[in-house]
CSV table of C-alpha atoms and ligand atoms in Angstrom, one decimal:
chain,number,residue,atom,x,y,z
A,813,UNK,CA,-29.5,-28.4,-1.8
A,814,UNK,CA,-26.0,-29.5,-0.4
A,815,UNK,CA,-24.0,-30.5,-3.1
A,816,UNK,CA,-23.8,-28.8,-6.7
A,817,UNK,CA,-21.4,-31.5,-8.1
A,818,UNK,CA,-19.7,-34.6,-6.8
A,819,UNK,CA,-16.9,-33.7,-4.8
A,820,UNK,CA,-14.2,-35.9,-6.5
A,821,UNK,CA,-15.1,-34.0,-10.0
A,822,UNK,CA,-15.4,-30.3,-8.7
A,823,UNK,CA,-12.7,-28.5,-10.1
A,824,UNK,CA,-12.9,-25.6,-7.8
A,825,UNK,CA,-13.4,-23.0,-10.7
A,826,UNK,CA,-15.6,-20.5,-8.4
A,827,UNK,CA,-18.3,-20.2,-11.3
A,828,UNK,CA,-21.2,-21.1,-8.7
A,829,UNK,CA,-19.5,-18.7,-6.0
A,830,UNK,CA,-19.3,-15.9,-8.3
A,831,UNK,CA,-22.9,-16.5,-9.5
A,832,UNK,CA,-24.7,-16.7,-6.3
A,833,UNK,CA,-26.3,-13.4,-5.6
A,834,UNK,CA,-27.7,-14.6,-2.3
A,835,UNK,CA,-24.1,-15.1,-1.1
A,836,UNK,CA,-24.9,-18.6,0.0
A,837,UNK,CA,-21.9,-20.1,-1.5
A,838,UNK,CA,-18.5,-19.8,0.3
A,839,UNK,CA,-15.2,-21.8,-0.9
A,840,UNK,CA,-13.8,-23.5,1.9
A,841,UNK,CA,-10.6,-25.2,2.1
A,842,UNK,CA,-10.7,-29.0,2.6
A,843,UNK,CA,-7.9,-31.0,4.4
A,844,UNK,CA,-5.8,-31.6,1.2
A,845,UNK,CA,-5.9,-27.7,1.0
A,846,UNK,CA,-8.1,-27.1,-2.0
A,847,UNK,CA,-11.3,-25.2,-2.1
A,848,UNK,CA,-14.9,-26.4,-2.8
A,849,UNK,CA,-18.4,-24.6,-2.4
A,850,UNK,CA,-20.3,-24.9,0.6
A,851,UNK,CA,-23.8,-23.8,0.7
A,852,UNK,CA,-25.5,-22.1,3.4
A,853,UNK,CA,-28.9,-23.5,3.3
A,854,UNK,CA,-30.2,-20.6,5.4
A,855,UNK,CA,-29.4,-18.2,2.6
A,856,UNK,CA,-29.8,-20.4,-0.5
A,857,UNK,CA,-33.2,-20.1,-2.5
A,858,UNK,CA,-32.9,-23.2,-4.2
A,859,UNK,CA,-32.8,-21.4,-7.4
A,860,UNK,CA,-30.7,-23.7,-9.5
A,861,UNK,CA,-28.2,-21.3,-10.9
A,862,UNK,CA,-24.9,-22.8,-9.2
A,863,UNK,CA,-25.9,-26.0,-10.9
A,864,UNK,CA,-26.6,-24.2,-14.8
A,865,UNK,CA,-23.1,-22.3,-14.4
A,866,UNK,CA,-21.1,-25.4,-13.3
A,867,UNK,CA,-18.9,-26.3,-16.2
A,868,UNK,CA,-18.8,-29.8,-15.1
A,869,UNK,CA,-22.2,-30.3,-15.5
A,870,UNK,CA,-22.0,-28.9,-19.0
A,871,UNK,CA,-20.1,-30.6,-21.9
A,872,UNK,CA,-19.3,-27.6,-24.1
A,873,UNK,CA,-17.2,-28.3,-27.4
A,874,UNK,CA,-15.9,-26.0,-29.9
A,875,UNK,CA,-17.1,-26.9,-33.4
A,876,UNK,CA,-14.2,-24.6,-34.9
A,877,UNK,CA,-11.1,-26.1,-36.5
A,878,UNK,CA,-8.1,-25.7,-34.4
A,879,UNK,CA,-4.7,-24.5,-36.3
A,880,UNK,CA,-1.2,-25.6,-34.6
A,881,UNK,CA,1.6,-23.4,-34.7
A,882,UNK,CA,5.3,-23.9,-33.2
A,883,UNK,CA,6.4,-20.6,-31.9
A,884,UNK,CA,8.8,-18.4,-29.9
A,885,UNK,CA,9.2,-14.7,-28.7
A,886,UNK,CA,11.7,-12.9,-31.0
A,887,UNK,CA,12.5,-10.7,-27.5
A,888,UNK,CA,15.3,-12.8,-25.8
A,889,UNK,CA,14.6,-11.5,-22.5
A,890,UNK,CA,10.8,-12.1,-22.6
A,891,UNK,CA,11.2,-15.6,-23.7
A,892,UNK,CA,13.9,-16.3,-21.0
A,893,UNK,CA,11.7,-15.0,-18.3
A,894,UNK,CA,8.7,-17.1,-19.8
A,895,UNK,CA,7.9,-20.5,-19.0
A,896,UNK,CA,7.8,-22.0,-22.8
A,897,UNK,CA,8.3,-19.9,-25.9
A,898,UNK,CA,6.8,-16.5,-24.3
A,899,UNK,CA,3.7,-16.2,-26.2
A,900,UNK,CA,1.5,-15.1,-23.3
A,901,UNK,CA,3.5,-12.0,-22.7
A,902,UNK,CA,2.8,-11.1,-26.5
A,903,UNK,CA,-1.2,-11.6,-26.4
A,904,UNK,CA,-1.0,-9.4,-23.1
A,905,UNK,CA,0.6,-6.6,-24.4
A,906,UNK,CA,-1.7,-6.4,-27.5
A,907,UNK,CA,-4.7,-6.4,-25.3
A,908,UNK,CA,-3.0,-3.7,-23.0
A,909,UNK,CA,-2.4,-2.0,-26.3
A,910,UNK,CA,-6.1,-1.7,-26.8
A,911,UNK,CA,-6.6,-0.3,-23.5
A,912,UNK,CA,-7.8,-3.5,-22.3
A,913,UNK,CA,-7.4,-5.5,-19.0
A,914,UNK,CA,-5.6,-9.0,-18.6
A,915,UNK,CA,-6.4,-11.6,-15.9
A,916,UNK,CA,-4.3,-14.4,-14.7
A,917,UNK,CA,-2.4,-16.2,-12.1
A,918,UNK,CA,-0.1,-14.3,-10.0
A,919,UNK,CA,1.7,-14.5,-6.7
A,920,UNK,CA,0.6,-12.3,-3.7
A,921,UNK,CA,3.1,-10.9,-1.1
A,922,UNK,CA,3.4,-14.4,0.7
A,923,UNK,CA,3.7,-16.0,-2.7
A,924,UNK,CA,0.2,-17.4,-2.3
A,925,UNK,CA,-1.0,-17.8,-6.0
A,926,UNK,CA,-4.3,-15.9,-7.0
A,927,UNK,CA,-5.7,-14.5,-10.0
A,928,UNK,CA,-5.7,-10.9,-10.4
A,929,UNK,CA,-6.4,-8.2,-13.1
A,930,UNK,CA,-3.5,-5.8,-14.7
A,931,UNK,CA,-3.7,-3.0,-16.7
A,932,UNK,CA,-0.3,-1.8,-17.0
A,933,UNK,CA,2.8,-3.3,-18.7
A,934,UNK,CA,5.1,-2.8,-15.9
A,935,UNK,CA,2.8,-5.4,-13.9
A,936,UNK,CA,2.7,-8.2,-16.6
A,937,UNK,CA,5.9,-9.7,-15.0
A,938,UNK,CA,3.2,-10.6,-12.0
A,939,UNK,CA,1.5,-12.8,-14.7
A,940,UNK,CA,4.4,-14.6,-16.4
A,941,UNK,CA,5.5,-17.7,-15.7
A,942,UNK,CA,3.8,-21.0,-14.5
A,943,UNK,CA,3.2,-21.4,-11.1
A,944,UNK,CA,2.4,-25.2,-10.4
A,945,UNK,CA,-0.3,-24.8,-7.6
A,946,UNK,CA,-4.0,-24.0,-8.1
A,947,UNK,CA,-4.8,-20.5,-8.5
A,948,UNK,CA,-7.8,-19.0,-6.4
A,949,UNK,CA,-10.1,-17.2,-8.9
A,950,UNK,CA,-12.0,-15.2,-6.1
A,951,UNK,CA,-14.5,-12.8,-7.6
A,952,UNK,CA,-12.8,-12.1,-10.7
A,953,UNK,CA,-15.5,-13.5,-13.0
A,954,UNK,CA,-17.8,-10.8,-11.7
A,955,UNK,CA,-15.1,-8.2,-12.2
A,956,UNK,CA,-14.9,-9.5,-16.0
A,957,UNK,CA,-18.5,-9.1,-16.4
A,958,UNK,CA,-18.4,-5.6,-15.1
A,959,UNK,CA,-15.4,-4.8,-17.5
A,960,UNK,CA,-17.2,-6.4,-20.7
A,961,UNK,CA,-20.6,-4.5,-19.6
A,962,UNK,CA,-18.6,-1.1,-19.9
A,963,UNK,CA,-17.3,-2.3,-23.2
A,964,UNK,CA,-13.7,-2.8,-22.1
A,965,UNK,CA,-11.7,-5.6,-23.9
A,966,UNK,CA,-10.3,-8.5,-21.6
A,967,UNK,CA,-8.0,-11.1,-21.8
A,968,UNK,CA,-8.8,-14.0,-19.4
A,969,UNK,CA,-6.0,-16.5,-19.0
A,970,UNK,CA,-5.9,-19.6,-16.7
A,971,UNK,CA,-6.2,-23.5,-16.6
A,972,UNK,CA,-9.0,-25.0,-19.3
A,973,UNK,CA,-11.5,-25.4,-16.2
A,974,UNK,CA,-11.2,-21.8,-15.0
A,975,UNK,CA,-11.6,-20.8,-18.5
A,976,UNK,CA,-14.7,-22.9,-19.1
A,977,UNK,CA,-16.0,-21.8,-15.5
A,978,UNK,CA,-15.7,-18.2,-16.6
A,979,UNK,CA,-17.6,-18.6,-19.9
A,980,UNK,CA,-20.2,-20.7,-18.1
A,981,UNK,CA,-20.4,-18.2,-15.4
A,982,UNK,CA,-20.7,-15.4,-18.3
A,983,UNK,CA,-23.3,-17.8,-20.2
A,984,UNK,CA,-23.0,-15.5,-23.4
A,985,UNK,CA,-20.5,-14.5,-25.9
A,986,UNK,CA,-19.1,-10.8,-25.8
A,987,UNK,CA,-17.0,-9.9,-28.7
A,988,UNK,CA,-14.3,-8.1,-26.8
A,989,UNK,CA,-13.7,-11.0,-24.6
A,990,UNK,CA,-10.6,-13.5,-25.5
A,991,UNK,CA,-9.6,-16.4,-23.4
A,992,UNK,CA,-6.4,-18.3,-23.5
A,993,UNK,CA,-6.2,-21.5,-21.6
A,994,UNK,CA,-3.1,-24.2,-21.4
A,995,UNK,CA,-2.3,-27.6,-21.7
A,996,UNK,CA,-2.7,-28.5,-18.2
A,997,UNK,CA,-0.8,-31.5,-16.3
A,998,UNK,CA,-2.9,-30.8,-13.4
A,999,UNK,CA,-2.8,-28.5,-10.2
A,1000,UNK,CA,-1.1,-29.1,-7.2
A,1001,UNK,CA,-2.3,-28.4,-3.7
A,1002,UNK,CA,-1.8,-24.9,-2.1
A,1003,UNK,CA,-1.2,-26.6,0.9
A,1004,UNK,CA,1.4,-28.5,-0.1
A,1005,UNK,CA,3.0,-25.4,-1.8
A,1006,UNK,CA,2.7,-23.6,1.6
A,1007,UNK,CA,4.3,-26.5,3.5
A,1008,UNK,CA,7.2,-26.6,1.1
A,1009,UNK,CA,7.7,-22.9,1.2
A,1010,UNK,CA,7.8,-22.9,5.1
A,1011,UNK,CA,10.5,-25.7,4.4
A,1012,UNK,CA,12.6,-23.8,2.0
A,1013,UNK,CA,12.3,-20.6,4.1
A,1014,UNK,CA,13.8,-22.2,7.4
A,1015,UNK,CA,16.3,-24.2,5.4
A,1016,UNK,CA,17.5,-21.1,3.5
A,1017,UNK,CA,16.8,-19.0,6.6
A,1018,UNK,CA,15.7,-16.1,4.5
A,1019,UNK,CA,12.2,-14.9,3.0
A,1020,UNK,CA,12.6,-15.1,-0.7
A,1021,UNK,CA,12.1,-12.0,-3.1
A,1022,UNK,CA,11.1,-13.9,-6.0
A,1023,UNK,CA,10.4,-17.5,-7.1
A,1024,UNK,CA,10.4,-19.4,-10.4
A,1025,UNK,CA,8.9,-22.8,-10.9
A,1026,UNK,CA,10.3,-22.8,-14.5
A,1027,UNK,CA,13.5,-21.0,-14.5
A,1028,UNK,CA,15.8,-21.6,-17.5
A,1029,UNK,CA,19.6,-21.3,-16.2
A,1030,UNK,CA,19.8,-25.0,-17.6
A,1031,UNK,CA,17.7,-24.7,-20.3
A,1032,UNK,CA,14.0,-25.1,-20.9
A,1033,UNK,CA,13.8,-29.0,-20.9
A,1034,UNK,CA,15.4,-29.8,-17.5
A,1035,UNK,CA,13.9,-26.3,-16.0
A,1036,UNK,CA,14.7,-25.3,-12.2
A,1037,UNK,CA,12.8,-24.1,-9.1
A,1038,UNK,CA,14.3,-21.0,-8.2
A,1039,UNK,CA,14.2,-19.1,-4.8
A,1040,UNK,CA,15.8,-15.5,-5.1
A,1041,UNK,CA,17.0,-14.0,-1.7
A,1042,UNK,CA,18.8,-10.7,-1.0
A,1043,UNK,CA,22.2,-12.3,-1.5
A,1044,UNK,CA,21.8,-15.6,-2.7
A,1045,UNK,CA,19.7,-18.1,-4.6
A,1046,UNK,CA,18.4,-21.7,-4.4
A,1047,UNK,CA,18.1,-23.5,-7.5
A,1048,UNK,CA,17.4,-27.3,-8.2
A,1049,UNK,CA,16.1,-28.7,-11.4
A,1050,UNK,CA,13.0,-30.8,-11.5
A,1051,UNK,CA,14.5,-34.1,-10.9
A,1052,UNK,CA,16.2,-32.5,-7.5
A,1053,UNK,CA,13.8,-30.2,-6.2
A,1054,UNK,CA,11.4,-31.7,-3.6
A,1055,UNK,CA,8.4,-29.8,-4.7
A,1056,UNK,CA,8.5,-30.3,-8.5
A,1057,UNK,CA,9.3,-34.0,-7.7
A,1058,UNK,CA,6.0,-34.3,-5.9
A,1059,UNK,CA,4.1,-32.3,-8.9
A,1060,UNK,CA,5.7,-34.6,-11.4
A,1061,UNK,CA,4.7,-37.8,-9.8
A,1062,UNK,CA,1.3,-36.7,-9.4
A,1063,UNK,CA,0.9,-37.5,-5.8
A,1064,UNK,CA,-0.4,-34.0,-4.8
A,1065,UNK,CA,-3.1,-32.9,-7.6
A,1066,UNK,CA,-6.6,-31.8,-7.0
A,1067,UNK,CA,-9.1,-34.9,-7.2
A,1068,UNK,CA,-10.9,-33.9,-10.3
A,1069,UNK,CA,-7.5,-33.6,-12.4
A,1070,UNK,CA,-7.2,-37.5,-12.2
A,1071,UNK,CA,-10.3,-37.4,-14.3
A,1072,UNK,CA,-10.5,-34.0,-15.6
A,1073,UNK,CA,-13.5,-33.0,-17.8
A,1074,UNK,CA,-11.6,-30.5,-19.9
A,1075,UNK,CA,-9.3,-32.6,-21.5
A,1076,UNK,CA,-10.0,-32.3,-25.3
A,1077,UNK,CA,-9.3,-31.3,-28.5
A,1078,UNK,CA,-11.8,-29.1,-29.2
A,1079,UNK,CA,-11.1,-26.3,-26.7
A,1080,UNK,CA,-13.7,-23.6,-26.1
A,1081,UNK,CA,-10.8,-20.8,-25.5
A,1082,UNK,CA,-9.8,-18.7,-28.3
A,1083,UNK,CA,-6.1,-19.8,-28.1
A,1084,UNK,CA,-4.4,-22.7,-26.1
A,1085,UNK,CA,-1.0,-22.5,-24.9
A,1086,UNK,CA,1.7,-25.0,-24.0
A,1087,UNK,CA,5.3,-26.2,-24.3
A,1088,UNK,CA,6.1,-27.7,-27.3
A,1089,UNK,CA,7.9,-31.0,-26.1
A,1090,UNK,CA,9.0,-33.3,-28.8
A,1091,UNK,CA,9.6,-30.1,-31.2
A,1092,UNK,CA,13.2,-31.1,-31.8
A,1093,UNK,CA,11.8,-34.2,-33.5
A,1094,UNK,CA,9.6,-32.4,-35.7
A,1095,UNK,CA,11.0,-29.0,-36.4
A,1096,UNK,CA,14.8,-29.1,-35.6
A,1097,UNK,CA,15.1,-25.5,-36.2
A,1098,UNK,CA,12.8,-24.4,-33.6
A,1099,UNK,CA,14.9,-26.2,-30.9
A,1100,UNK,CA,17.6,-24.3,-29.3
A,1101,UNK,CA,16.5,-25.2,-25.5
A,1102,UNK,CA,15.3,-21.7,-25.2
A,1103,UNK,CA,11.6,-22.4,-25.0
A,1104,UNK,CA,9.4,-23.0,-27.9
A,1105,UNK,CA,5.6,-22.7,-27.4
A,1106,UNK,CA,2.5,-25.2,-29.0
A,1107,UNK,CA,0.2,-22.7,-30.0
A,1108,UNK,CA,-3.5,-23.8,-30.9
A,1109,UNK,CA,-5.7,-21.2,-32.4
A,1110,UNK,CA,-9.3,-22.4,-31.6
A,1111,UNK,CA,-11.6,-19.6,-33.0
A,1112,UNK,CA,-12.2,-16.4,-35.4
A,1113,UNK,CA,-11.2,-14.3,-32.2
A,1114,UNK,CA,-8.2,-16.3,-31.6
A,1115,UNK,CA,-6.8,-16.3,-35.2
A,1116,UNK,CA,-7.3,-12.4,-35.2
A,1117,UNK,CA,-5.3,-11.7,-31.9
A,1118,UNK,CA,-2.8,-14.3,-32.9
A,1119,UNK,CA,-2.4,-12.5,-36.3
A,1120,UNK,CA,-1.8,-9.3,-34.5
A,1121,UNK,CA,1.3,-10.6,-32.6
A,1122,UNK,CA,2.6,-12.8,-35.3
A,1123,UNK,CA,5.6,-9.9,-36.6
A,1124,UNK,CA,7.1,-10.5,-32.9
A,1125,UNK,CA,7.6,-14.2,-33.0
A,1126,UNK,CA,9.2,-16.9,-35.3
A,1127,UNK,CA,6.4,-19.1,-36.3
A,1128,UNK,CA,5.4,-22.2,-38.3
A,1129,UNK,CA,2.2,-24.1,-38.9
A,1130,UNK,CA,2.6,-27.6,-37.3
A,1131,UNK,CA,0.4,-30.6,-37.2
A,1132,UNK,CA,-1.7,-30.8,-34.6
A,1133,UNK,CA,-2.0,-34.5,-34.4
A,1134,UNK,CA,1.6,-35.0,-34.3
A,1135,UNK,CA,2.5,-32.5,-31.7
A,1136,UNK,CA,-0.2,-34.1,-29.4
A,1137,UNK,CA,1.8,-37.2,-29.7
A,1138,UNK,CA,4.3,-35.6,-27.2
A,1139,UNK,CA,1.9,-33.6,-25.0
A,1140,UNK,CA,-0.7,-36.3,-23.7
A,1141,UNK,CA,-1.8,-33.9,-20.9
A,1142,UNK,CA,-4.2,-32.2,-24.0
A,1143,UNK,CA,-6.5,-35.2,-24.1
A,1144,UNK,CA,-5.8,-37.6,-21.1
A,1145,UNK,CA,-5.8,-37.1,-17.2
A,1146,UNK,CA,-2.5,-38.5,-15.2
A,1147,UNK,CA,-3.1,-41.3,-13.0
A,1148,UNK,CA,-2.7,-40.6,-9.2
A,1149,UNK,CA,0.3,-42.2,-7.3
A,1150,UNK,CA,-0.4,-45.2,-5.6
A,1151,UNK,CA,0.6,-43.5,-2.4
A,1152,UNK,CA,-1.3,-40.2,-2.7
A,1153,UNK,CA,-3.9,-41.0,0.1
A,1154,UNK,CA,-1.0,-41.8,2.5
A,1155,UNK,CA,1.0,-38.7,1.2
A,1156,UNK,CA,-2.0,-36.3,2.5
A,1157,UNK,CA,-2.7,-38.5,5.5
A,1158,UNK,CA,1.0,-37.6,6.5
A,1159,UNK,CA,0.7,-33.9,5.4
A,1160,UNK,CA,-0.1,-32.5,8.8
A,1161,UNK,CA,2.1,-35.0,10.4
A,1162,UNK,CA,5.4,-34.9,8.8
A,1163,UNK,CA,8.1,-32.1,7.6
A,1164,UNK,CA,8.0,-31.3,4.2
A,1165,UNK,CA,11.5,-33.0,3.7
A,1166,UNK,CA,10.5,-36.3,5.8
A,1167,UNK,CA,7.2,-36.3,3.6
A,1168,UNK,CA,9.3,-36.1,0.2
A,1169,UNK,CA,11.6,-38.6,1.7
A,1170,UNK,CA,9.0,-41.0,2.2
A,1171,UNK,CA,7.1,-40.6,-1.2
A,1172,UNK,CA,9.1,-39.1,-3.5
A,1173,UNK,CA,12.8,-39.2,-2.9
A,1174,UNK,CA,14.9,-40.8,-5.9
A,1175,UNK,CA,16.2,-43.9,-4.6
A,1176,UNK,CA,20.1,-44.2,-4.3
A,1177,UNK,CA,22.1,-45.5,-7.2
A,1178,UNK,CA,22.6,-48.7,-5.5
A,1179,UNK,CA,19.2,-49.2,-4.6
A,1180,UNK,CA,18.1,-48.3,-8.2
A,1181,UNK,CA,20.8,-51.1,-9.6
A,1182,UNK,CA,19.6,-53.7,-7.1
A,1183,UNK,CA,15.9,-52.9,-8.1
A,1184,UNK,CA,16.8,-53.0,-11.8
A,1185,UNK,CA,18.6,-56.4,-11.5
A,1186,UNK,CA,15.8,-58.1,-9.1
A,1187,UNK,CA,13.4,-57.1,-12.2
A,1188,UNK,CA,15.7,-58.8,-14.6
A,1189,UNK,CA,15.9,-62.1,-12.8
A,1190,UNK,CA,12.1,-61.9,-12.0
A,1191,UNK,CA,11.6,-61.6,-15.6
A,1192,UNK,CA,14.1,-64.3,-16.6
A,1193,UNK,CA,12.2,-66.6,-13.9
A,1194,UNK,CA,8.8,-66.0,-15.1
A,1195,UNK,CA,9.9,-66.7,-19.0
A,1196,UNK,CA,11.6,-70.0,-17.7
A,1197,UNK,CA,8.1,-70.8,-15.9
A,1198,UNK,CA,6.1,-70.1,-18.9
A,1199,UNK,CA,8.1,-72.6,-20.9
A,1200,UNK,CA,7.9,-75.3,-18.2
B,2547,FAD,C1,-0.5,-26.0,-13.5
B,2547,FAD,C2,0.1,-26.0,-14.8
B,2547,FAD,C3,0.3,-27.1,-15.6
B,2547,FAD,C4,0.7,-26.9,-16.7
B,2547,FAD,N1,1.1,-28.2,-17.6
B,2547,FAD,C5,1.3,-28.3,-18.8
B,2547,FAD,C6,1.6,-29.6,-19.5
B,2547,FAD,O1,1.3,-30.7,-19.1
B,2547,FAD,N2,2.0,-29.6,-20.7
B,2547,FAD,C7,2.1,-28.4,-21.4
B,2547,FAD,O2,2.7,-28.3,-22.5
B,2547,FAD,N3,2.0,-27.4,-20.8
B,2547,FAD,C8,1.6,-27.1,-19.6
B,2547,FAD,N4,1.5,-26.0,-18.9
B,2547,FAD,C9,1.5,-24.6,-19.6
B,2547,FAD,C10,3.0,-24.2,-19.8
B,2547,FAD,O3,3.8,-24.2,-18.5
B,2547,FAD,C11,3.0,-22.6,-19.9
B,2547,FAD,O4,2.2,-21.9,-18.8
B,2547,FAD,C12,2.4,-22.1,-21.4
B,2547,FAD,O5,3.0,-22.8,-22.6
B,2547,FAD,C13,2.4,-20.5,-21.4
B,2547,FAD,O6,3.8,-20.3,-21.6
B,2547,FAD,P1,4.2,-18.8,-22.2
B,2547,FAD,O7,5.7,-19.2,-22.0
B,2547,FAD,O8,3.6,-18.5,-23.5
B,2547,FAD,O9,3.7,-17.9,-21.0
B,2547,FAD,P2,4.3,-17.8,-19.6
B,2547,FAD,O10,4.5,-16.5,-18.8
B,2547,FAD,O11,5.0,-18.8,-19.1
B,2547,FAD,O12,2.7,-18.1,-18.5
B,2547,FAD,C14,1.8,-17.3,-18.3
B,2547,FAD,C15,0.3,-17.6,-18.2
B,2547,FAD,O13,0.5,-18.8,-17.5
B,2547,FAD,C16,-0.9,-18.8,-16.5
B,2547,FAD,N5,-0.6,-19.4,-15.3
B,2547,FAD,C17,0.6,-19.5,-14.5
B,2547,FAD,N6,0.2,-20.1,-13.5
B,2547,FAD,C18,-1.0,-20.6,-13.4
B,2547,FAD,C19,-1.9,-21.3,-12.7
B,2547,FAD,N7,-1.3,-21.6,-11.5
B,2547,FAD,N8,-3.0,-21.3,-13.0
B,2547,FAD,C20,-3.5,-20.9,-14.1
B,2547,FAD,N9,-2.7,-20.4,-15.1
B,2547,FAD,C21,-1.4,-20.0,-14.8
B,2547,FAD,C22,-1.0,-17.2,-16.5
B,2547,FAD,O14,-2.0,-16.9,-16.0
B,2547,FAD,C23,-0.5,-16.7,-17.8
B,2547,FAD,O15,-1.3,-16.9,-18.7
B,2547,FAD,C24,1.1,-25.9,-17.5
B,2547,FAD,C25,1.0,-24.7,-16.9
B,2547,FAD,C26,0.3,-24.6,-15.6
B,2547,FAD,C27,0.2,-23.5,-14.8
């Protein structure tokens, strides 16, 4: 066997890698910086397990009815340090209180994003906050299985494909496993992130002590990329920061994110967390620009965990369908930027600022006005020629 699933749909969840007991699968980085399984034919015994655990080859649907809530954490500091309404930290603390283990995406010492486990509240900060880069799963699925077999409570958090990958790897339900996914826009390339980081470090002439992709100094809606240094900070909002611009322009996401298999209303996770974009139009009282979460409770276990943290937040039931109107990433994949292939071709050739200037830099006010005028004139000409 030389391919588990077609490259363009492989989400890089590591289920096959974790499942192969022969060590025949390694996860290798491609030229865009994303990891894909590589099979060593000398070690492979053709048992087919890698295909059986691949979540892309399955189409799991939950039969449960989802309930939706608008929520935010009552603790101001925890809410400020979180990307949305700070609900993840409440779920995680509850599981730690039950002597459980929490898995999620963290920075390592070099600000590379990886899935890790934590067992104490003091380490919770490592998992908090969205990191807009694909996180490497490593052998965490195997670790989860070991914990579950020992009867330990586990909360595993990540993107929808990572949760489906874990569940598929485990292949049976464990009562003490809780899973929490997110509404996911798509995951940027770790190689693009490396390149941006190197550019920032060179420009700011210092190694950062901390990084936030969702700093709320200017509020929740217009969020900042913030680098913390010993004596100074770098802080630019999503319309100005070059990495956030590449992310939001959909130019550097993984191939599979453009036709994601896991975008659906019936999630198999217990809880789905998201930003409650548009909350100001639906529940005015829940908007103070400090971050409001959309929480989707997808299962009985999810309800039990959610009920356990309910006193620690402000919460109201909301209309699922109405909320989704402002968050299409729940059900639809974004379209790739038309220059994505050229962007990746230039990735090794250009410095990050040159790359961004070429592909995602905002046009000057003058050229935007010229373009608008040109469009108005073009439309007028088209209308006239339609009439004639
Ligand atoms: C790549 C990405 C894309 C997203 N796209 C959307 C979107 O389109 N619409 C929307 O409403 N919300 C999106 N979110 C979710 C949102 O940004 C918040 O993460 C979520 O609402 C939880 O917020 P919180 O305040 O409760 O907790 P926080 O403390 O802000 O979040 C912590 C949680 O995020 C997880 N996490 C952080 N980085 C990653 C990562 N790289 N991979 C996997 N898990 C990660 C941690 O494991 C932990 O579970 C996205 C998040 C990520 C990471």
